[in-house]
Amino acid sequence: MRHWRHENKLGAMLKPPSPDLETKPDNKPKPKPKRRRRIRDARKLFARLRGALASGAASLPDIAMLVAQELPADAVAIYVARAGEFLELAATCGLNVNAVGRTRLRIGEGIIGMVASSGDALNLPDAQNHPRFAYRSEIGEEPFASMLAMPVKRAGRILGVIALQNRQPRLFAPVEVESVATVAMLLAEILSGAGATDLPEEGLGDALPRRYAGHVLSPGIARGPILPYGAAPPIKQLLTDDPDAELERLDKAVDKANKNLDGLIVASLPGGSAPRDVLEAYRMVAQSAGWLTRVREAINDGLTAETAVDKISRDLRERMRKIADPYLRERLADIEDMIGRLMVALGGAAAKPERADGMLLLVRRLGPADLLDWHARGIAGIAIEEASASGHAAILARALGLPALQVDRGAVEAAHAGDEALLDAEGATLILRPEPEVIQVYDRALAARSVRAAELAKYRDIPAVTLDGTAVSLMLNVGLALELDQLERTGADGIGLYRTEIAALAAGGLPDVAAQAAEYARVLDRAKGRRVQFRTLDLGADKLLPGETNAGEENPAMGWRSLRVGLDRPAILRRQLRALLLGAQGRPLSIMFPMVATVEEFRAARDLLDAEVARVRPAPEHLECGSMIEVPSLLFQLPGLLAEADFVSVGTNDLMQFLFAADRGTPELADRYDTLSAPVLELLERLAADCREAGVPLSVCGEAAGRPLDALAFAAIGVATLSMSGNAILPVKAILAAVDLNSFRPVLKELRRAGAAGGSIREPLTSWAREHHLPV
């Protein structure tokens, strides 16, 4: 399946703008004469800079003069960051040299200060009429109109700004912008030795405890020495006079990086697993020709191989900061992962330590191959500044059971290798250099978790039964084949929710029928006869495949998603249904449809299933067709639904947000509404009674089903099957085994009566549980 819309968007982002191209009769773009002249000027500039650097005569005034002469520019100014968050004019060609050392701008002041503050270049045809222009009479820049201001960065920190000005109002051409960006990269190495101060300054604060909030990618708690990784050491040689030799070095490095990646995939993952598909999808993007072409172009302009790779990496990083599309952000992160491997192969980056046992990895971005590599080296947890819960790194971290947290920006700069750190991927907090008292608290918590884990292990082979003899079936929510080991580790009764879209998201696209059938067959094989409820693709909202966007939808969660996509594009749904039937290979099969809003939609989906059943042999020994209950409208059509569905499953995540009109992605609403409230419990109790009367099995899945108190309440109101994540199975078994539901129901009834206004009853229920020494 070709996802041309995103491919074109990604390709456009990986290639430099080219308004200076013309098309020849052979339809191959050729540079226009003006662009060819600018390319020659840029290469001449790099050649002169190479000579100046080699002779040791590359002073800041010399660089300003060379840039002014070769690009050309009427004036060039170089500003250096100084202590106290100031920028000082350090060199110029074309402005008043008497202003050097005298003119200072605060960070954020004027165009120069604004560029230093934002880290973004500004290309202005009429700078003096820009609202942020700051006039300094001593500089003598009155005759100049246009300005190109470029930040000078090193390891993500601002060291200064270089600005070009022209008398004529004009936008600087893309090739000129590219050339100045390269000069800024060279300047970074020089400025770091010229007294430039990284912004923001480091000081006493780097020895003090720091807390960083974030979002949980994969649950867990870990403590250990911090390992910040990814900042490249200074490049020893920036320019070259032998591009052919550098291109040969690049090709050898690419080949080495590819072989290392192939070895990683073969050695670390079993064939056909979804995490393997993640890495295969990553490799397709990371080894694409678009960004490597840009690297080769930079080498031909006179940069060494590592300088060219570093330059393209910086460009991608700047573009990624501005991207809202989660798919494109993830693909660019994959490319940056590969760039890191190239830098190591070229000798331009430090190799990873052989072992990192018990360490907490702290990075700005992390691709799937790197995550697997670090996991093999023994890391205990990961904190990532730029990541999403649906990204490749998060998917793999959850599959590997590795605590992972997305943290606020600034953590990487504040950390020092070896510092003690606490990664709380339960409370969504990273603590650098924690106080002894905090360490003691977490140590006690970790020790208690270890003891608790040992106590819970005894429940693995014990059925979930309450003190009064009520049996509750506990099942797993999974989405990757690698998670199926949890069936044995937890003693789950089966899989109550297999999220088929997770493997598709991991692979970066919908596999063909044969690949899907093979995946579903492996799941049934691993289940060993236990029930598996496959949910058809639940795509849309925050789960987008390449080639799809929700642009224009004000509320994607309530937009074109899930079954609505399948019914509007029946070929996609029919292919998946066919794959499920083929994967069953005659075994019992349970399929449920998500986001059903009307009985008519359920019938339409079931009709598509029936059409595929008629053509696939062997047919399943027993076929069940069920519906998710997530949309409140379906609750008003229960008689019709229960007359046709073989089973139903409540998706509490979506049901809660639709029931209370509260977007679950809005942090401000995260804790406002609770499943442990009178309205929700009343709804579920009535639904359970209706299902019992109709003889239709009911299950509850979602995050709520895995919370011990919620699970206890659901069992008390008549829900006999709960589906949850693997790490919740044993705690839920433990609390159920400690309670007599006949004694608990009057307590719950009274709490519901007291909370009839709709508020949460979680706090009083927690207090009751603790008073009765229940494991909550």
Coordinates of N, CA and C in Angstrom, one line a residue, residues 118-196:
S118 N 15.2 32.1 20.1 CA 14.4 31.1 19.5 C 15.2 29.9 18.9
G119 N 16.4 30.2 18.5 CA 17.2 29.2 17.8 C 16.9 29.1 16.4
D120 N 16.1 29.9 15.8 CA 15.6 29.8 14.4 C 16.2 31.0 13.6
A121 N 16.6 30.7 12.4 CA 17.1 31.7 11.5 C 16.0 32.7 11.0
L122 N 16.3 33.9 10.7 CA 15.4 34.9 10.1 C 15.9 35.4 8.8
N123 N 15.1 35.3 7.8 CA 15.5 35.8 6.5 C 14.5 37.0 6.1
L124 N 14.9 38.2 6.3 CA 14.1 39.4 6.2 C 14.4 40.3 5.0
P125 N 13.5 40.6 4.1 CA 13.8 41.5 3.0 C 13.9 43.0 3.5
D126 N 13.3 43.3 4.6 CA 13.2 44.7 5.1 C 13.4 44.7 6.6
A127 N 14.6 44.5 7.1 CA 14.8 44.2 8.5 C 14.4 45.4 9.4
Q128 N 14.7 46.6 8.9 CA 14.5 47.8 9.8 C 13.1 48.1 10.0
N129 N 12.2 47.6 9.2 CA 10.8 47.7 9.5 C 10.1 46.6 10.2
H130 N 11.0 45.6 10.6 CA 10.5 44.5 11.4 C 10.2 45.0 12.8
P131 N 9.1 44.6 13.4 CA 8.7 45.1 14.8 C 9.7 44.9 15.8
R132 N 10.6 43.9 15.7 CA 11.6 43.6 16.7 C 12.9 44.2 16.4
F133 N 13.1 45.0 15.4 CA 14.3 45.6 15.0 C 14.8 46.6 16.2
A134 N 16.0 46.5 16.6 CA 16.5 47.3 17.7 C 17.6 48.2 17.1
Y135 N 17.4 49.5 17.0 CA 18.4 50.4 16.4 C 19.5 50.7 17.4
R136 N 20.8 50.6 16.9 CA 22.0 51.0 17.6 C 22.8 51.9 16.8
S137 N 22.8 53.2 17.2 CA 23.4 54.3 16.3 C 24.9 54.0 16.1
E138 N 25.6 53.4 17.0 CA 27.1 53.2 16.8 C 27.4 52.1 15.8
I139 N 26.5 51.3 15.4 CA 26.8 50.2 14.4 C 26.9 50.8 13.0
G140 N 26.1 51.7 12.6 CA 26.1 52.2 11.3 C 25.4 51.3 10.3
E141 N 24.2 50.8 10.6 CA 23.6 49.9 9.7 C 22.4 50.6 9.0
E142 N 22.3 51.9 9.1 CA 21.2 52.6 8.4 C 21.1 52.3 6.9
P143 N 22.2 52.1 6.2 CA 22.0 52.0 4.7 C 21.5 50.6 4.3
F144 N 21.3 49.7 5.2 CA 21.1 48.3 4.9 C 19.6 47.9 5.1
A145 N 19.0 47.2 4.1 CA 17.6 46.8 4.2 C 17.4 45.3 4.6
S146 N 18.0 44.4 3.8 CA 17.7 43.0 4.0 C 18.7 42.4 5.0
M147 N 18.3 41.4 5.7 CA 19.1 40.7 6.7 C 18.8 39.2 6.8
L148 N 19.9 38.4 6.9 CA 19.8 37.0 7.2 C 20.5 36.8 8.5
A149 N 19.8 36.4 9.5 CA 20.4 36.2 10.8 C 20.4 34.7 11.2
M150 N 21.5 34.1 11.4 CA 21.6 32.7 11.6 C 22.2 32.3 13.0
P151 N 21.5 31.5 13.8 CA 22.1 31.2 15.1 C 23.3 30.3 15.0
V152 N 24.2 30.5 15.9 CA 25.4 29.6 15.9 C 25.2 28.7 17.1
K153 N 25.2 27.4 16.8 CA 24.8 26.4 17.9 C 25.9 25.3 18.0
R154 N 26.1 24.8 19.2 CA 27.0 23.7 19.4 C 26.3 22.8 20.4
A155 N 26.1 21.5 20.1 CA 25.4 20.6 21.0 C 24.1 21.1 21.5
G156 N 23.4 21.8 20.6 CA 22.1 22.3 21.0 C 22.1 23.6 21.8
R157 N 23.2 24.2 22.0 CA 23.3 25.4 22.8 C 23.7 26.6 21.9
I158 N 23.1 27.7 22.2 CA 23.4 28.9 21.4 C 24.7 29.6 21.8
L159 N 25.6 29.7 20.9 CA 26.9 30.4 21.2 C 27.0 31.8 20.6
G160 N 26.1 32.1 19.6 CA 26.2 33.4 19.0 C 25.3 33.5 17.8
V161 N 25.4 34.6 17.0 CA 24.6 34.8 15.9 C 25.5 35.4 14.8
I162 N 25.4 35.0 13.5 CA 26.0 35.6 12.4 C 24.9 36.2 11.5
A163 N 25.1 37.5 11.2 CA 24.1 38.2 10.4 C 24.7 38.8 9.1
L164 N 24.0 38.6 8.0 CA 24.4 39.2 6.7 C 23.4 40.3 6.4
Q165 N 23.9 41.4 5.8 CA 23.0 42.4 5.4 C 23.3 42.9 4.0
N166 N 22.3 43.4 3.3 CA 22.4 44.0 2.0 C 21.7 45.3 1.9
R167 N 22.1 46.1 1.0 CA 21.5 47.4 0.8 C 20.1 47.3 0.2
Q168 N 20.1 46.3 -0.8 CA 18.8 46.2 -1.6 C 17.9 45.2 -0.8
P169 N 16.6 45.6 -0.7 CA 15.6 44.7 -0.1 C 15.5 43.4 -0.9
R170 N 15.7 42.3 -0.3 CA 15.6 41.0 -1.0 C 15.6 39.9 0.0
L171 N 15.1 38.7 -0.3 CA 15.2 37.5 0.5 C 16.5 36.8 0.0
F172 N 17.3 36.4 1.0 CA 18.5 35.6 0.6 C 18.0 34.3 0.0
A173 N 18.7 33.9 -1.0 CA 18.4 32.6 -1.8 C 18.6 31.4 -0.9
P174 N 17.9 30.3 -1.2 CA 18.1 29.1 -0.4 C 19.5 28.6 -0.3
V175 N 20.3 28.7 -1.5 CA 21.7 28.2 -1.4 C 22.5 29.1 -0.5
E176 N 22.2 30.4 -0.4 CA 22.9 31.3 0.5 C 22.6 31.0 1.9
V177 N 21.3 30.7 2.2 CA 20.9 30.3 3.5 C 21.7 29.0 4.0
E178 N 21.7 28.0 3.0 CA 22.4 26.8 3.3 C 23.9 27.1 3.6
S179 N 24.5 28.0 2.8 CA 25.9 28.3 3.0 C 26.2 29.0 4.3
V180 N 25.3 29.9 4.7 CA 25.5 30.6 6.0 C 25.3 29.6 7.1
A181 N 24.4 28.7 7.0 CA 24.2 27.7 8.0 C 25.4 26.8 8.2
T182 N 26.1 26.5 7.1 CA 27.4 25.8 7.2 C 28.4 26.6 7.9
V183 N 28.5 27.9 7.5 CA 29.5 28.8 8.2 C 29.2 28.9 9.7
A184 N 27.9 28.9 10.0 CA 27.6 29.0 11.4 C 28.0 27.8 12.2
M185 N 28.0 26.6 11.5 CA 28.4 25.4 12.1 C 29.9 25.4 12.4
L186 N 30.7 26.0 11.4 CA 32.1 26.1 11.5 C 32.4 27.2 12.6
L187 N 31.7 28.2 12.7 CA 31.8 29.3 13.7 C 31.7 28.7 15.1
A188 N 30.8 27.7 15.3 CA 30.5 27.2 16.6 C 31.8 26.7 17.2
E189 N 32.6 26.0 16.4 CA 33.8 25.4 17.0 C 34.8 26.6 17.4
I190 N 34.8 27.6 16.6 CA 35.7 28.8 16.8 C 35.2 29.5 18.0
L191 N 33.9 29.8 18.1 CA 33.4 30.6 19.2 C 33.5 29.9 20.5
S192 N 33.4 28.6 20.5 CA 33.6 27.9 21.8 C 35.0 28.1 22.4
G193 N 35.9 28.5 21.6 CA 37.3 28.8 22.0 C 37.5 30.3 22.2
A194 N 36.5 31.1 21.9 CA 36.7 32.5 21.9 C 35.9 33.2 23.1
G195 N 35.6 32.3 24.1 CA 34.9 32.9 25.3 C 33.4 33.0 25.2
A196 N 32.8 32.3 24.2 CA 31.4 32.3 24.1 C 30.8 31.6 25.3

